[in-house]
CSV table of C-alpha atoms in Angstrom, one decimal:
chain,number,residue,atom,x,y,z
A,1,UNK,CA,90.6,76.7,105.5
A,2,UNK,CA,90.9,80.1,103.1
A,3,UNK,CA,89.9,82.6,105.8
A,4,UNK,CA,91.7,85.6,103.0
A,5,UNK,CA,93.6,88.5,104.2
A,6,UNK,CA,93.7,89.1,108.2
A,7,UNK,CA,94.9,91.2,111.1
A,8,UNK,CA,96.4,89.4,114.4
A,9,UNK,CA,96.9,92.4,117.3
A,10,UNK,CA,97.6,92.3,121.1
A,11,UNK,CA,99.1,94.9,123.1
A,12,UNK,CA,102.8,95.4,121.9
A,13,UNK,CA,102.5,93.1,118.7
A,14,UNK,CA,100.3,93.2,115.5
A,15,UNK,CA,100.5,91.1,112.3
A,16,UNK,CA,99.1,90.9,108.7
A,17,UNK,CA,99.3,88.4,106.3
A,18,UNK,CA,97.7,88.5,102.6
A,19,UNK,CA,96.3,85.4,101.6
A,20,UNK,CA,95.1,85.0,98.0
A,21,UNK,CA,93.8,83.0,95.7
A,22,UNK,CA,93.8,85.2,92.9
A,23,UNK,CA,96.6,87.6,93.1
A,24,UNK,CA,99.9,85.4,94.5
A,25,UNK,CA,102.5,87.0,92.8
A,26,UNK,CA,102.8,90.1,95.9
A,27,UNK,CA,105.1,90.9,98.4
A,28,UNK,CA,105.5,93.6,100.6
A,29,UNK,CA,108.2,96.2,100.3
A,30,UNK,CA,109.8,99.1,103.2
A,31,UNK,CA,109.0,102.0,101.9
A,32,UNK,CA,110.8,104.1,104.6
A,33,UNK,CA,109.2,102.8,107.8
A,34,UNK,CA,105.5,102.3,105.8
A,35,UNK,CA,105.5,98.6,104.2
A,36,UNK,CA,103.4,98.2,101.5
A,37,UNK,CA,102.2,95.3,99.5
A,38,UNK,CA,102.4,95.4,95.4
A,39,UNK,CA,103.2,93.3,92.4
A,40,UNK,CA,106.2,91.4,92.1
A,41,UNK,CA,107.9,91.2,88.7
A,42,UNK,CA,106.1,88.1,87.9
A,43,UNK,CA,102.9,89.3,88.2
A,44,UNK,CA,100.0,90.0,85.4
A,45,UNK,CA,99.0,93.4,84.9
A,46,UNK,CA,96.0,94.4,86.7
A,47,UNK,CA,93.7,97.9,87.6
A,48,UNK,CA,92.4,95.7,90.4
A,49,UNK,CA,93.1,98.9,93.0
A,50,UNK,CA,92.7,95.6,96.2
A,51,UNK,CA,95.9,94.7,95.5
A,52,UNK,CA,98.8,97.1,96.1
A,53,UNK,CA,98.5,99.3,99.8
A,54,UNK,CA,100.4,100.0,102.8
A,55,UNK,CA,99.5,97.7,104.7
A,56,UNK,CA,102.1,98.5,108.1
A,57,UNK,CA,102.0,102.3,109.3
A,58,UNK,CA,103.9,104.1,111.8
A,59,UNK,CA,101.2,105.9,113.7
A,60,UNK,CA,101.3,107.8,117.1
A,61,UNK,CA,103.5,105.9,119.3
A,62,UNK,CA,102.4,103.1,117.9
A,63,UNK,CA,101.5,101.3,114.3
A,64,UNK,CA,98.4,100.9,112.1
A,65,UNK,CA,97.9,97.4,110.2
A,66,UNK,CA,95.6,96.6,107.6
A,67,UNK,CA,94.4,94.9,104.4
A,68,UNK,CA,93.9,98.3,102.3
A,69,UNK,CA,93.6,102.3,101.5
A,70,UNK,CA,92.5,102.6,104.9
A,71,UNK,CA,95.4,102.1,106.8
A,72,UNK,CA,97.0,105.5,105.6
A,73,UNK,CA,93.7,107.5,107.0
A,74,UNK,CA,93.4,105.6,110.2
A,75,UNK,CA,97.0,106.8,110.3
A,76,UNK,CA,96.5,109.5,109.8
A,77,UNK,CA,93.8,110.8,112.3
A,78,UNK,CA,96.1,108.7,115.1
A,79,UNK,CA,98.8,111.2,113.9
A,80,UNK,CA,96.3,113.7,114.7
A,81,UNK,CA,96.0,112.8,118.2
A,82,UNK,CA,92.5,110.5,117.8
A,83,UNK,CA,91.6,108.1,120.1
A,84,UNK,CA,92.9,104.6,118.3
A,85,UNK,CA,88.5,103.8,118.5
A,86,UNK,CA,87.8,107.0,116.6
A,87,UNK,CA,90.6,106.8,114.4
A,88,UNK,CA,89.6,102.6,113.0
A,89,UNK,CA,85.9,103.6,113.1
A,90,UNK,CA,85.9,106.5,110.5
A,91,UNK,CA,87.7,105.4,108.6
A,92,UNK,CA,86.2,102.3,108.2
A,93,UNK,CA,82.8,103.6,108.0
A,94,UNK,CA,84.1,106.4,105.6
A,95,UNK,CA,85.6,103.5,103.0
A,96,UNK,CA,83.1,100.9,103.5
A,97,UNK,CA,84.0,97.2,102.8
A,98,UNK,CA,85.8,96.2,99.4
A,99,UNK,CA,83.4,96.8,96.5
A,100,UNK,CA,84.6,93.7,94.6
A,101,UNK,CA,82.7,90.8,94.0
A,102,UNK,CA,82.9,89.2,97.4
A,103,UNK,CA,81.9,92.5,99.4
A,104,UNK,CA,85.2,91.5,101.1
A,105,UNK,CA,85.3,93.3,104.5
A,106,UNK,CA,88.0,95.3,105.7
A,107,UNK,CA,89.8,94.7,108.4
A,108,UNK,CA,92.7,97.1,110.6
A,109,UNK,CA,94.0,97.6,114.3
A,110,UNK,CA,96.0,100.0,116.1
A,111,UNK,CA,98.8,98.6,118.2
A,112,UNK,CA,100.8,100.6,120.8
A,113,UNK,CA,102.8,99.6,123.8
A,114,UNK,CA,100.2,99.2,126.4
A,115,UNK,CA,97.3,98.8,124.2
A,116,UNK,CA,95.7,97.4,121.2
A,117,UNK,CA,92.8,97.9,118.9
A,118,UNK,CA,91.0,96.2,115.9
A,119,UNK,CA,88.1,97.0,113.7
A,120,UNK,CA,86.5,95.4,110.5
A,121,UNK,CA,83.9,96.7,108.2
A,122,UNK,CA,82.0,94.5,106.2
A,123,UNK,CA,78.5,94.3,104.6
A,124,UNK,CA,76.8,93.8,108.0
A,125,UNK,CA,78.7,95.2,110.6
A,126,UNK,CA,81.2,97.6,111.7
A,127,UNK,CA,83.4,96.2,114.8
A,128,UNK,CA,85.9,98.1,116.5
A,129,UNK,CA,86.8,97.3,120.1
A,130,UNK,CA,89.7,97.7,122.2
A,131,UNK,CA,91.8,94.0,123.0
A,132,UNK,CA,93.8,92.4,125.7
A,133,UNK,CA,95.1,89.5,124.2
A,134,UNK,CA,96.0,88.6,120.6
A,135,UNK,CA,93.4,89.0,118.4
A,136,UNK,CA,92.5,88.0,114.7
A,137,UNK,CA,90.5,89.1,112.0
A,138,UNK,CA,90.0,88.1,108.7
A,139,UNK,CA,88.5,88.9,105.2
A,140,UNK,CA,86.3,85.7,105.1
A,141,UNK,CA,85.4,82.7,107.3
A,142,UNK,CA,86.8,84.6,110.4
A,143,UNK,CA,85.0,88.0,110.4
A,144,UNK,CA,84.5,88.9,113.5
A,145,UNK,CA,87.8,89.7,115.9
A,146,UNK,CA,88.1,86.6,118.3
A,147,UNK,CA,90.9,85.8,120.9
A,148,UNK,CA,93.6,84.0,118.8
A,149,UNK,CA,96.7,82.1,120.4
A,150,UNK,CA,99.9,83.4,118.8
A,151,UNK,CA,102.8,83.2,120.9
A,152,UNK,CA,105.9,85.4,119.1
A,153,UNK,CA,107.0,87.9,121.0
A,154,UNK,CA,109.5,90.0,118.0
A,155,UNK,CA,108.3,91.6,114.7
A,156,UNK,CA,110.7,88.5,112.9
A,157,UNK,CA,108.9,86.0,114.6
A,158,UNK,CA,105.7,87.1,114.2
A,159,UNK,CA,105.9,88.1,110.5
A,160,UNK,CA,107.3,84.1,110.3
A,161,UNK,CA,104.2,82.7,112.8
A,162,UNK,CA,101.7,84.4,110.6
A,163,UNK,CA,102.8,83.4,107.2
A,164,UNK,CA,103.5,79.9,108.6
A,165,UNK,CA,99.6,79.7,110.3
A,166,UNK,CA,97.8,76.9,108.9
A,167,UNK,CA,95.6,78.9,106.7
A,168,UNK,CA,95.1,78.2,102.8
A,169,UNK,CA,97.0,80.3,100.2
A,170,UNK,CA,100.1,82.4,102.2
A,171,UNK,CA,101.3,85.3,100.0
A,172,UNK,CA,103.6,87.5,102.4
A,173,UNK,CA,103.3,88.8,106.2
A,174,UNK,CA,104.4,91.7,108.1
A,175,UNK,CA,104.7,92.3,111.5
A,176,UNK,CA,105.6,95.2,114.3
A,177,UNK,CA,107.2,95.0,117.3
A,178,UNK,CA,105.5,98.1,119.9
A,179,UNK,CA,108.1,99.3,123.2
A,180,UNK,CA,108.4,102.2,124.9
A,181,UNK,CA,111.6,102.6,122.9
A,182,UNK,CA,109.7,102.6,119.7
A,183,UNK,CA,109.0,100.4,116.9
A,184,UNK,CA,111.0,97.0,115.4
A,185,UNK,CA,109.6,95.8,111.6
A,186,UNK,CA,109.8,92.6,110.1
A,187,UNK,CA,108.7,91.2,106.5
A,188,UNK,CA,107.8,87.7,105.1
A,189,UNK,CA,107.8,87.1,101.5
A,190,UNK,CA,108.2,83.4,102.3
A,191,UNK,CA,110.1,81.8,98.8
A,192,UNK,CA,110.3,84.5,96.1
């Protein structure tokens, strides 16, 4: 099943993995703590402005994870001492889903320690609710956040679990791990 981009968050551990049928040739890069997703070499030019984004943000005591431009303004109202709710839900309303030709939703959480949010925006709806247990939402097919069994427990194994889920088209991952001692990144670009 092609269920697109998507978010999996629980307290202490969030991942994101692009999926795409029409822009595989992406990875994601450290950019100094922010990861972001862009080109690789191989790829064809493009003014597509869905495809390059940081997409892992240090935020708070915590991270910000996401599919697109909004993960640098939910970061940055988290910086700014917003509730994790507040900070997904403006800026989700404020950018609206993708205006592409599949409406494609947007989708983010905010992962800390003790606690974890996620949020989505798309045509319909805007969901944003606080989580327990790991949760996943996606760009298509899986659009509203469910309960999702994903059992790593570092950023290196979750990065790997989520570009290795049995979903159609992986293009890279990334993943945080969230302790009181602060934050551990991973990256998977799978073969490049």
């Amino acid at each position: 099943m092609y269920i697109g981009r998507f978010v999996v968050v629980g307290p202490g551990l969030g991942a994101y993995r692009v999926s795409s049928r029409s822009f595989p040739n992406r990875r994601i890069v450290d950019r100094a703590g922010t990861l972001t997703v862009g080109p690789t070499d191989a790829a064809e030019e493009t003014d597509n402005p869905y495809v390059s984004y940081n997409c892992l943000r240090p935020a708070g005591d915590g991270v910000v994870l996401g599919n697109g431009s909004h993960v640098d303004p939910v970061a940055e109202k988290v910086d700014m001492g917003y509730p994790a709710r507040d900070a997904l839900a403006l800026a989700l309303l404020a950018l609206d889903f993708e205006k592409d030709d599949y409406d494609t939703p947007r989708v983010a959480g905010v992962v800390t320690a003790e606690t974890a949010f996620v949020g989505t925006v798309r045509r319909d709806a805007l969901l944003v609710e606080e989580v327990d247990e790991p949760t996943l939402v996606a760009t298509y097919e899986e659009d509203s956040p469910r309960a999702f069994e994903f059992g790593s427990t570092t950023a290196d194994a979750a990065a790997r679990e989520a570009y290795d889920l049995d979903f159609e088209h992986p293009v890279c991952a990334a993943a945080a791990r969230v302790t009181e001692d602060g934050v551990e990144t991973a990256i998977e670009n799978g073969e490049e």
